[in-house]
Amino acid sequence: MEGACSSQQVAQFENDTFFTQEELNKLKSDFKTGGVEKVKYLIEQKLAELDNTELNIAVTGETGTGKSTFINVMRGLRNTDPRAAKVGIRESTMEPTRYPHPNLPNVCYWDLPGIGSTKFPSATYLREMKFERYNFFIIISACRFKENDAKLAKEIKQLRKIFYFVRTKIDQDFYSMRMAGKEYNEENELKYIRSDCIKKLGEAGIQTPTVFLISSFEQDRYDFNRLNKTLEDDLPNIKKSVFVLAYPNRSVDIIQQKSKILQKRIWMLATLSGAVGAVPVPGLSFACDISILIGAIIHFRKCLCLDEASLQGLASITNKSVEELKAVVKAPLLGKIDKDIIRRLRWGTTAVAISAVEVGLDFIPVIGSIFGAGSSFVMTYTILTDALKDLTESAERVVKVAYDID
């Protein structure tokens, strides 16, 4: 890793480790000059950054466009959930309303009043809504985008913020056609709706806009998945990982994405465990930092939606019983996580006979070299890797049961 790296190589390092090339070089340099304690501080800083990174997503549009339902879907909640955004035909959003993610509260959706109303005229809308705090904006319409929508997009662009046009209630459009006895070709109708939205935005001064056609009640159809992939791809590295971890479990692919992100944390936590020093647990044949293990497993479980509240919410959405979902979760990881559970996890692991290189720390060999097989580092790495594997497999089984996936 000596010398300069290309932008592609730097991006790959960030993607694989959450660290930039510059940060990795500093880790190696600081280890040489300050030992494990100095490295420990840098890793603690990165973990704090991961845990404290905020993602604020603004959702705006006229009343009745489906803003609240969209926000609830993105948070994995039914409209009837006590934590859900209020849904109604009257304008219920009179000021920016914050809706944090149930498990990751640093991820917040903001329901904004529509621009151009008597209470929020265009001239003062940006100031009233405090636009600077949002990472990106989703402008929603249930019919066609209007002059105020285009005006809002122009203002957002001037602030160098990203925005997306989302046309909701596509399922209702087709339902109305069927009820009216109209014969139609769905693909052609979607093309017409999209081109009409683009045309109206173009007439209002938005050149070549991208419009996503969605149904909040049929997320596997139309552009819902494409919208989420676009949101994910347009975010920088750490915010992208936060967005993915906050996404509701609706497929095995989503769970596998989350698992890969969580796996990146394990070497950092294992390094802290090795640096902090061993905390023996009576009855165990090894020693490691138990608080790190417990905290990590609880975090993994929340991100993979295997905590009690998430399971209850999924059961409600899919009309399954909580018992059906819990039945496919590996028992030791479902309840309270304490040192006794850690002991049971250790009994279930294979004998540790791996070196630091086998752990996969090729990018920081000076750190890996201080930990031998049997160390607190290797034990923590192995236990967390096994726990994440069990949780991932359990989450996949839960989704398959919930959505009747073969």
GROMACS .gro file of C-alpha atoms in nm:
model
  406
    1MET     CA    1   0.000   0.000   0.000
    2GLU     CA    2   0.295   0.227  -0.043
    3GLY     CA    3   0.261   0.522  -0.279
    4ALA     CA    4  -0.044   0.684  -0.428
    5CYS     CA    5  -0.369   0.501  -0.497
    6SER     CA    6  -0.611   0.561  -0.780
    7SER     CA    7  -0.957   0.698  -0.703
    8GLN     CA    8  -1.097   0.354  -0.784
    9GLN     CA    9  -0.863   0.189  -0.530
   10VAL     CA   10  -0.954   0.444  -0.264
   11ALA     CA   11  -1.323   0.383  -0.328
   12GLN     CA   12  -1.265   0.009  -0.294
   13PHE     CA   13  -1.086   0.054   0.041
   14GLU     CA   14  -1.371   0.270   0.171
   15ASN     CA   15  -1.626   0.018   0.051
   16ASP     CA   16  -1.446  -0.275   0.213
   17THR     CA   17  -1.350  -0.120   0.546
   18PHE     CA   18  -1.530   0.215   0.607
   19PHE     CA   19  -1.179   0.368   0.616
   20THR     CA   20  -1.029   0.585   0.345
   21GLN     CA   21  -0.681   0.506   0.214
   22GLU     CA   22  -0.550   0.803   0.413
   23GLU     CA   23  -0.711   0.673   0.733
   24LEU     CA   24  -0.569   0.324   0.680
   25ASN     CA   25  -0.221   0.467   0.632
   26LYS     CA   26  -0.263   0.666   0.953
   27LEU     CA   27  -0.366   0.351   1.139
   28LYS     CA   28  -0.047   0.177   1.032
   29SER     CA   29   0.168   0.480   1.105
   30ASP     CA   30   0.016   0.539   1.449
   31PHE     CA   31   0.058   0.175   1.543
   32LYS     CA   32   0.429   0.201   1.467
   33THR     CA   33   0.468   0.513   1.682
   34GLY     CA   34   0.209   0.460   1.955
   35GLY     CA   35   0.124   0.093   1.964
   36VAL     CA   36  -0.215  -0.060   2.022
   37GLU     CA   37  -0.344   0.222   2.240
   38LYS     CA   38  -0.315   0.477   1.962
   39VAL     CA   39  -0.482   0.244   1.713
   40LYS     CA   40  -0.758   0.177   1.965
   41TYR     CA   41  -0.843   0.548   1.976
   42LEU     CA   42  -0.870   0.576   1.596
   43ILE     CA   43  -1.094   0.271   1.572
   44GLU     CA   44  -1.316   0.397   1.852
   45GLN     CA   45  -1.354   0.721   1.656
   46LYS     CA   46  -1.459   0.534   1.343
   47LEU     CA   47  -1.711   0.320   1.533
   48ALA     CA   48  -1.853   0.634   1.691
   49GLU     CA   49  -1.884   0.788   1.344
   50LEU     CA   50  -2.071   0.480   1.222
   51ASP     CA   51  -2.305   0.485   1.522
   52ASN     CA   52  -2.369   0.860   1.520
   53THR     CA   53  -2.396   0.937   1.149
   54GLU     CA   54  -2.733   1.101   1.083
   55LEU     CA   55  -2.942   1.057   0.773
   56ASN     CA   56  -3.228   1.306   0.731
   57ILE     CA   57  -3.466   1.241   0.444
   58ALA     CA   58  -3.727   1.503   0.357
   59VAL     CA   59  -4.057   1.394   0.200
   60THR     CA   60  -4.277   1.667   0.062
   61GLY     CA   61  -4.577   1.710  -0.163
   62GLU     CA   62  -4.938   1.821  -0.154
   63THR     CA   63  -5.183   1.670   0.092
   64GLY     CA   64  -5.335   1.340  -0.016
   65THR     CA   65  -5.033   1.232  -0.222
   66GLY     CA   66  -4.940   0.947   0.011
   67LYS     CA   67  -4.644   1.105   0.192
   68SER     CA   68  -4.728   0.956   0.530
   69THR     CA   69  -4.789   0.607   0.395
   70PHE     CA   70  -4.459   0.621   0.204
   71ILE     CA   71  -4.273   0.724   0.520
   72ASN     CA   72  -4.433   0.440   0.716
   73VAL     CA   73  -4.341   0.185   0.450
   74MET     CA   74  -3.979   0.302   0.448
   75ARG     CA   75  -3.971   0.260   0.826
   76GLY     CA   76  -4.128  -0.087   0.810
   77LEU     CA   77  -4.449   0.018   0.987
   78ARG     CA   78  -4.818  -0.020   0.912
   79ASN     CA   79  -5.028   0.296   0.911
   80THR     CA   80  -5.203   0.168   1.225
   81ASP     CA   81  -4.879   0.133   1.422
   82PRO     CA   82  -4.863   0.379   1.716
   83ARG     CA   83  -4.523   0.498   1.587
   84ALA     CA   84  -4.650   0.558   1.234
   85ALA     CA   85  -4.693   0.893   1.060
   86LYS     CA   86  -5.057   1.000   1.067
   87VAL     CA   87  -5.251   0.927   0.751
   88GLY     CA   88  -5.562   1.125   0.654
   89ILE     CA   89  -5.733   1.312   0.376
   90ARG     CA   90  -5.693   1.650   0.542
   91GLU     CA   91  -5.365   1.836   0.569
   92SER     CA   92  -5.222   1.699   0.893
   93THR     CA   93  -4.864   1.823   0.835
   94MET     CA   94  -4.847   2.185   0.948
   95GLU     CA   95  -4.475   2.189   1.028
   96PRO     CA   96  -4.175   1.961   0.959
   97THR     CA   97  -4.250   1.642   1.150
   98ARG     CA   98  -3.969   1.405   1.241
   99TYR     CA   99  -4.018   1.027   1.221
  100PRO     CA  100  -3.711   0.834   1.340
  101HIS     CA  101  -3.647   0.477   1.235
  102PRO     CA  102  -3.773   0.234   1.503
  103ASN     CA  103  -3.431   0.065   1.549
  104LEU     CA  104  -3.185   0.322   1.414
  105PRO     CA  105  -3.306   0.660   1.545
  106ASN     CA  106  -3.030   0.852   1.364
  107VAL     CA  107  -3.215   0.773   1.041
  108CYS     CA  108  -3.507   1.016   1.022
  109TYR     CA  109  -3.781   1.078   0.769
  110TRP     CA  110  -3.929   1.428   0.778
  111ASP     CA  111  -4.284   1.488   0.662
  112LEU     CA  112  -4.293   1.841   0.520
  113PRO     CA  113  -4.603   2.045   0.435
  114GLY     CA  114  -4.662   2.104   0.067
  115ILE     CA  115  -4.517   2.421  -0.083
  116GLY     CA  116  -4.743   2.702  -0.197
  117SER     CA  117  -5.018   2.683   0.065
  118THR     CA  118  -5.144   2.991   0.247
  119LYS     CA  119  -4.947   2.896   0.557
  120PHE     CA  120  -4.630   2.814   0.364
  121PRO     CA  121  -4.597   3.042   0.058
  122SER     CA  122  -4.312   2.973  -0.183
  123ALA     CA  123  -4.116   3.282  -0.080
  124THR     CA  124  -4.064   3.162   0.279
  125TYR     CA  125  -4.088   2.785   0.236
  126LEU     CA  126  -3.714   2.710   0.228
  127ARG     CA  127  -3.647   2.908   0.546
  128GLU     CA  128  -3.948   2.766   0.731
  129MET     CA  129  -3.857   2.406   0.642
  130LYS     CA  130  -3.487   2.447   0.739
  131PHE     CA  131  -3.371   2.285   0.417
  132GLU     CA  132  -3.004   2.276   0.513
  133ARG     CA  133  -3.053   1.984   0.754
  134TYR     CA  134  -3.177   1.731   0.498
  135ASN     CA  135  -2.952   1.495   0.301
  136PHE     CA  136  -3.195   1.463   0.012
  137PHE     CA  137  -3.556   1.533  -0.082
  138ILE     CA  138  -3.834   1.315  -0.218
  139ILE     CA  139  -4.103   1.519  -0.395
  140ILE     CA  140  -4.424   1.317  -0.410
  141SER     CA  141  -4.729   1.353  -0.633
  142ALA     CA  142  -5.033   1.130  -0.670
  143CYS     CA  143  -5.148   1.275  -1.001
  144ARG     CA  144  -4.914   1.498  -1.199
  145PHE     CA  145  -4.631   1.720  -1.089
  146LYS     CA  146  -4.725   2.086  -1.079
  147GLU     CA  147  -4.556   2.424  -1.094
  148ASN     CA  148  -4.492   2.432  -0.719
  149ASP     CA  149  -4.319   2.092  -0.736
  150ALA     CA  150  -4.087   2.219  -1.009
  151LYS     CA  151  -4.028   2.544  -0.820
  152LEU     CA  152  -3.933   2.347  -0.512
  153ALA     CA  153  -3.691   2.128  -0.712
  154LYS     CA  154  -3.517   2.439  -0.849
  155GLU     CA  155  -3.472   2.580  -0.500
  156ILE     CA  156  -3.334   2.248  -0.375
  157LYS     CA  157  -3.091   2.236  -0.667
  158GLN     CA  158  -2.961   2.583  -0.582
  159LEU     CA  159  -2.876   2.450  -0.236
  160ARG     CA  160  -2.674   2.171  -0.403
  161LYS     CA  161  -2.905   1.909  -0.255
  162ILE     CA  162  -3.031   1.595  -0.431
  163PHE     CA  163  -3.401   1.551  -0.505
  164TYR     CA  164  -3.619   1.279  -0.655
  165PHE     CA  165  -3.965   1.289  -0.813
  166VAL     CA  166  -4.192   1.007  -0.698
  167ARG     CA  167  -4.536   0.947  -0.848
  168THR     CA  168  -4.739   0.739  -0.601
  169LYS     CA  169  -5.065   0.540  -0.604
  170ILE     CA  170  -4.997   0.367  -0.936
  171ASP     CA  171  -5.194   0.068  -0.810
  172GLN     CA  172  -5.499   0.294  -0.762
  173ASP     CA  173  -5.469   0.417  -1.121
  174PHE     CA  174  -5.497   0.064  -1.255
  175TYR     CA  175  -5.775  -0.021  -1.010
  176SER     CA  176  -5.978   0.277  -1.137
  177MET     CA  177  -5.925   0.164  -1.496
  178ARG     CA  178  -6.047  -0.185  -1.414
  179MET     CA  179  -6.351  -0.055  -1.228
  180ALA     CA  180  -6.436   0.164  -1.526
  181GLY     CA  181  -6.417  -0.140  -1.754
  182LYS     CA  182  -6.126   0.004  -1.950
  183GLU     CA  183  -5.898  -0.234  -2.138
  184TYR     CA  184  -5.535  -0.137  -2.107
  185ASN     CA  185  -5.179  -0.256  -2.148
  186GLU     CA  186  -4.998  -0.200  -1.818
  187GLU     CA  187  -4.658  -0.140  -1.975
  188ASN     CA  188  -4.797   0.118  -2.216
  189GLU     CA  189  -4.992   0.292  -1.940
  190LEU     CA  190  -4.679   0.316  -1.726
  191LYS     CA  191  -4.491   0.470  -2.017
  192TYR     CA  192  -4.773   0.721  -2.065
  193ILE     CA  193  -4.784   0.818  -1.695
  194ARG     CA  194  -4.407   0.856  -1.684
  195SER     CA  195  -4.388   1.063  -2.003
  196ASP     CA  196  -4.675   1.285  -1.885
  197CYS     CA  197  -4.496   1.355  -1.555
  198ILE     CA  198  -4.170   1.430  -1.739
  199LYS     CA  199  -4.352   1.656  -1.985
  200LYS     CA  200  -4.521   1.860  -1.711
  201LEU     CA  201  -4.195   1.900  -1.521
  202GLY     CA  202  -4.020   1.999  -1.842
  203GLU     CA  203  -4.282   2.265  -1.909
  204ALA     CA  204  -4.214   2.397  -1.559
  205GLY     CA  205  -3.841   2.423  -1.627
  206ILE     CA  206  -3.698   2.091  -1.498
  207GLN     CA  207  -3.491   1.941  -1.776
  208THR     CA  208  -3.470   1.558  -1.818
  209PRO     CA  209  -3.612   1.472  -1.474
  210THR     CA  210  -3.612   1.113  -1.348
  211VAL     CA  211  -3.954   1.004  -1.223
  212PHE     CA  212  -4.019   0.694  -1.014
  213LEU     CA  213  -4.363   0.533  -1.035
  214ILE     CA  214  -4.452   0.344  -0.718
  215SER     CA  215  -4.720   0.189  -0.506
  216SER     CA  216  -4.655   0.198  -0.133
  217PHE     CA  217  -4.871  -0.113  -0.096
  218GLU     CA  218  -4.699  -0.316  -0.369
  219GLN     CA  219  -4.329  -0.257  -0.315
  220ASP     CA  220  -4.227  -0.550  -0.535
  221ARG     CA  221  -4.387  -0.387  -0.842
  222TYR     CA  222  -4.322  -0.079  -1.054
  223ASP     CA  223  -4.023   0.140  -0.951
  224PHE     CA  224  -4.012   0.094  -0.574
  225ASN     CA  225  -3.698  -0.121  -0.572
  226ARG     CA  226  -3.532   0.099  -0.835
  227LEU     CA  227  -3.603   0.405  -0.621
  228ASN     CA  228  -3.439   0.251  -0.316
  229LYS     CA  229  -3.137   0.135  -0.517
  230THR     CA  230  -3.097   0.487  -0.655
  231LEU     CA  231  -3.121   0.645  -0.309
  232GLU     CA  232  -2.861   0.398  -0.183
  233ASP     CA  233  -2.621   0.452  -0.472
  234ASP     CA  234  -2.635   0.831  -0.448
  235LEU     CA  235  -2.530   0.840  -0.081
  236PRO     CA  236  -2.165   0.851   0.035
  237ASN     CA  237  -2.013   0.539   0.186
  238ILE     CA  238  -2.112   0.554   0.553
  239LYS     CA  239  -2.452   0.714   0.493
  240LYS     CA  240  -2.516   0.447   0.231
  241SER     CA  241  -2.452   0.174   0.487
  242VAL     CA  242  -2.682   0.347   0.738
  243PHE     CA  243  -2.959   0.367   0.477
  244VAL     CA  244  -2.929  -0.003   0.392
  245LEU     CA  245  -2.929  -0.110   0.758
  246ALA     CA  246  -3.246   0.093   0.815
  247TYR     CA  247  -3.431  -0.065   0.524
  248PRO     CA  248  -3.710  -0.309   0.621
  249ASN     CA  249  -3.640  -0.677   0.558
  250ARG     CA  250  -3.846  -0.769   0.252
  251SER     CA  251  -3.612  -1.009   0.076
  252VAL     CA  252  -3.313  -1.234   0.129
  253ASP     CA  253  -3.104  -0.996  -0.083
  254ILE     CA  254  -3.165  -0.709   0.159
  255ILE     CA  255  -3.060  -0.926   0.453
  256GLN     CA  256  -2.740  -1.031   0.276
  257GLN     CA  257  -2.659  -0.667   0.204
  258LYS     CA  258  -2.699  -0.584   0.571
  259SER     CA  259  -2.487  -0.880   0.675
  260LYS     CA  260  -2.197  -0.768   0.454
  261ILE     CA  261  -2.211  -0.420   0.608
  262LEU     CA  262  -2.216  -0.556   0.963
  263GLN     CA  263  -1.927  -0.792   0.885
  264LYS     CA  264  -1.707  -0.487   0.823
  265ARG     CA  265  -1.743  -0.384   1.188
  266ILE     CA  266  -1.621  -0.713   1.328
  267TRP     CA  267  -1.246  -0.664   1.276
  268MET     CA  268  -1.269  -0.322   1.447
  269LEU     CA  269  -1.455  -0.464   1.745
  270ALA     CA  270  -1.212  -0.755   1.765
  271THR     CA  271  -0.917  -0.514   1.762
  272LEU     CA  272  -1.072  -0.319   2.049
  273SER     CA  273  -1.124  -0.642   2.238
  274GLY     CA  274  -0.759  -0.732   2.192
  275ALA     CA  275  -0.641  -0.383   2.284
  276VAL     CA  276  -0.861  -0.332   2.589
  277GLY     CA  277  -0.740  -0.651   2.750
  278ALA     CA  278  -0.907  -0.974   2.846
  279VAL     CA  279  -1.202  -0.992   3.082
  280PRO     CA  280  -1.220  -1.355   3.197
  281VAL     CA  281  -1.560  -1.519   3.231
  282PRO     CA  282  -1.586  -1.803   3.484
  283GLY     CA  283  -1.628  -2.138   3.317
  284LEU     CA  284  -1.490  -2.027   2.980
  285SER     CA  285  -1.168  -2.151   2.833
  286PHE     CA  286  -1.090  -1.811   2.685
  287ALA     CA  287  -1.099  -1.446   2.778
  288CYS     CA  288  -1.224  -1.147   2.581
  289ASP     CA  289  -1.422  -0.827   2.628
  290ILE     CA  290  -1.773  -0.952   2.701
  291SER     CA  291  -1.933  -0.607   2.680
  292ILE     CA  292  -1.809  -0.570   2.321
  293LEU     CA  293  -1.958  -0.908   2.228
  294ILE     CA  294  -2.294  -0.840   2.393
  295GLY     CA  295  -2.325  -0.490   2.245
  296ALA     CA  296  -2.233  -0.609   1.897
  297ILE     CA  297  -2.477  -0.901   1.894
  298ILE     CA  298  -2.765  -0.680   2.013
  299HIS     CA  299  -2.680  -0.428   1.740
  300PHE     CA  300  -2.663  -0.699   1.474
  301ARG     CA  301  -2.999  -0.833   1.588
  302LYS     CA  302  -3.167  -0.492   1.563
  303CYS     CA  303  -3.023  -0.419   1.219
  304LEU     CA  304  -3.141  -0.760   1.096
  305CYS     CA  305  -3.489  -0.693   1.243
  306LEU     CA  306  -3.482  -0.985   1.486
  307ASP     CA  307  -3.565  -0.785   1.798
  308GLU     CA  308  -3.908  -0.825   1.956
  309ALA     CA  309  -4.059  -0.503   1.817
  310SER     CA  310  -3.941  -0.574   1.462
  311LEU     CA  311  -4.079  -0.928   1.468
  312GLN     CA  312  -4.414  -0.802   1.596
  313GLY     CA  313  -4.421  -0.533   1.328
  314LEU     CA  314  -4.341  -0.781   1.051
  315ALA     CA  315  -4.606  -1.021   1.179
  316SER     CA  316  -4.862  -0.740   1.166
  317ILE     CA  317  -4.766  -0.637   0.811
  318THR     CA  318  -4.769  -0.991   0.672
  319ASN     CA  319  -5.063  -1.125   0.876
  320LYS     CA  320  -4.846  -1.395   1.031
  321SER     CA  321  -4.823  -1.474   1.401
  322VAL     CA  322  -4.517  -1.370   1.598
  323GLU     CA  323  -4.483  -1.731   1.710
  324GLU     CA  324  -4.451  -1.846   1.348
  325LEU     CA  325  -4.166  -1.603   1.293
  326LYS     CA  326  -3.989  -1.675   1.619
  327ALA     CA  327  -4.003  -2.047   1.552
  328VAL     CA  328  -3.737  -2.017   1.280
  329VAL     CA  329  -3.494  -1.797   1.479
  330LYS     CA  330  -3.199  -1.971   1.643
  331ALA     CA  331  -3.302  -1.975   2.009
  332PRO     CA  332  -2.986  -1.855   2.191
  333LEU     CA  333  -2.990  -1.527   1.999
  334LEU     CA  334  -3.359  -1.444   2.041
  335GLY     CA  335  -3.378  -1.351   2.408
  336LYS     CA  336  -3.153  -1.168   2.651
  337ILE     CA  337  -2.787  -1.157   2.548
  338ASP     CA  338  -2.556  -1.204   2.846
  339LYS     CA  339  -2.235  -1.386   2.940
  340ASP     CA  340  -2.420  -1.718   2.963
  341ILE     CA  341  -2.533  -1.684   2.603
  342ILE     CA  342  -2.175  -1.596   2.504
  343ARG     CA  343  -2.060  -1.916   2.675
  344ARG     CA  344  -2.311  -2.120   2.474
  345LEU     CA  345  -2.202  -1.950   2.153
  346ARG     CA  346  -1.841  -2.037   2.231
  347TRP     CA  347  -1.932  -2.402   2.279
  348GLY     CA  348  -2.092  -2.401   1.935
  349THR     CA  349  -1.789  -2.261   1.753
  350THR     CA  350  -1.522  -2.470   1.592
  351ALA     CA  351  -1.177  -2.476   1.746
  352VAL     CA  352  -0.993  -2.152   1.681
  353ALA     CA  353  -0.687  -2.220   1.470
  354ILE     CA  354  -0.664  -1.912   1.251
  355SER     CA  355  -0.399  -1.650   1.214
  356ALA     CA  356  -0.450  -1.277   1.176
  357VAL     CA  357  -0.391  -1.307   0.802
  358GLU     CA  358  -0.665  -1.571   0.778
  359VAL     CA  359  -0.895  -1.328   0.954
  360GLY     CA  360  -0.857  -1.112   0.647
  361LEU     CA  361  -0.657  -0.816   0.776
  362ASP     CA  362  -0.431  -0.791   0.473
  363PHE     CA  363  -0.495  -0.417   0.463
  364ILE     CA  364  -0.360  -0.364   0.818
  365PRO     CA  365  -0.091  -0.632   0.865
  366VAL     CA  366   0.084  -0.442   1.145
  367ILE     CA  367  -0.231  -0.469   1.357
  368GLY     CA  368  -0.302  -0.828   1.270
  369SER     CA  369   0.054  -0.932   1.347
  370ILE     CA  370   0.023  -0.857   1.720
  371PHE     CA  371  -0.262  -1.102   1.767
  372GLY     CA  372  -0.196  -1.475   1.760
  373ALA     CA  373  -0.437  -1.765   1.750
  374GLY     CA  374  -0.613  -1.793   2.085
  375SER     CA  375  -0.590  -1.421   2.154
  376SER     CA  376  -0.882  -1.206   2.261
  377PHE     CA  377  -0.881  -1.055   1.912
  378VAL     CA  378  -0.924  -1.389   1.735
  379MET     CA  379  -1.179  -1.516   1.987
  380THR     CA  380  -1.392  -1.203   1.952
  381TYR     CA  381  -1.364  -1.210   1.574
  382THR     CA  382  -1.467  -1.577   1.561
  383ILE     CA  383  -1.760  -1.546   1.800
  384LEU     CA  384  -1.901  -1.237   1.629
  385THR     CA  385  -1.858  -1.391   1.285
  386ASP     CA  386  -2.044  -1.703   1.396
  387ALA     CA  387  -2.315  -1.498   1.570
  388LEU     CA  388  -2.366  -1.280   1.262
  389LYS     CA  389  -2.388  -1.591   1.044
  390ASP     CA  390  -2.657  -1.740   1.273
  391LEU     CA  391  -2.850  -1.412   1.285
  392THR     CA  392  -2.832  -1.369   0.909
  393GLU     CA  393  -2.962  -1.720   0.847
  394SER     CA  394  -3.240  -1.667   1.103
  395ALA     CA  395  -3.340  -1.337   0.939
  396GLU     CA  396  -3.352  -1.507   0.600
  397ARG     CA  397  -3.578  -1.782   0.737
  398VAL     CA  398  -3.805  -1.521   0.900
  399VAL     CA  399  -3.848  -1.331   0.572
  400LYS     CA  400  -3.922  -1.651   0.382
  401VAL     CA  401  -4.192  -1.747   0.633
  402ALA     CA  402  -4.335  -1.395   0.649
  403TYR     CA  403  -4.362  -1.349   0.273
  404ASP     CA  404  -4.414  -1.715   0.180
  405ILE     CA  405  -4.088  -1.730  -0.018
  406ASP     CA  406  -3.979  -2.079  -0.124
   0.00000   0.00000   0.00000
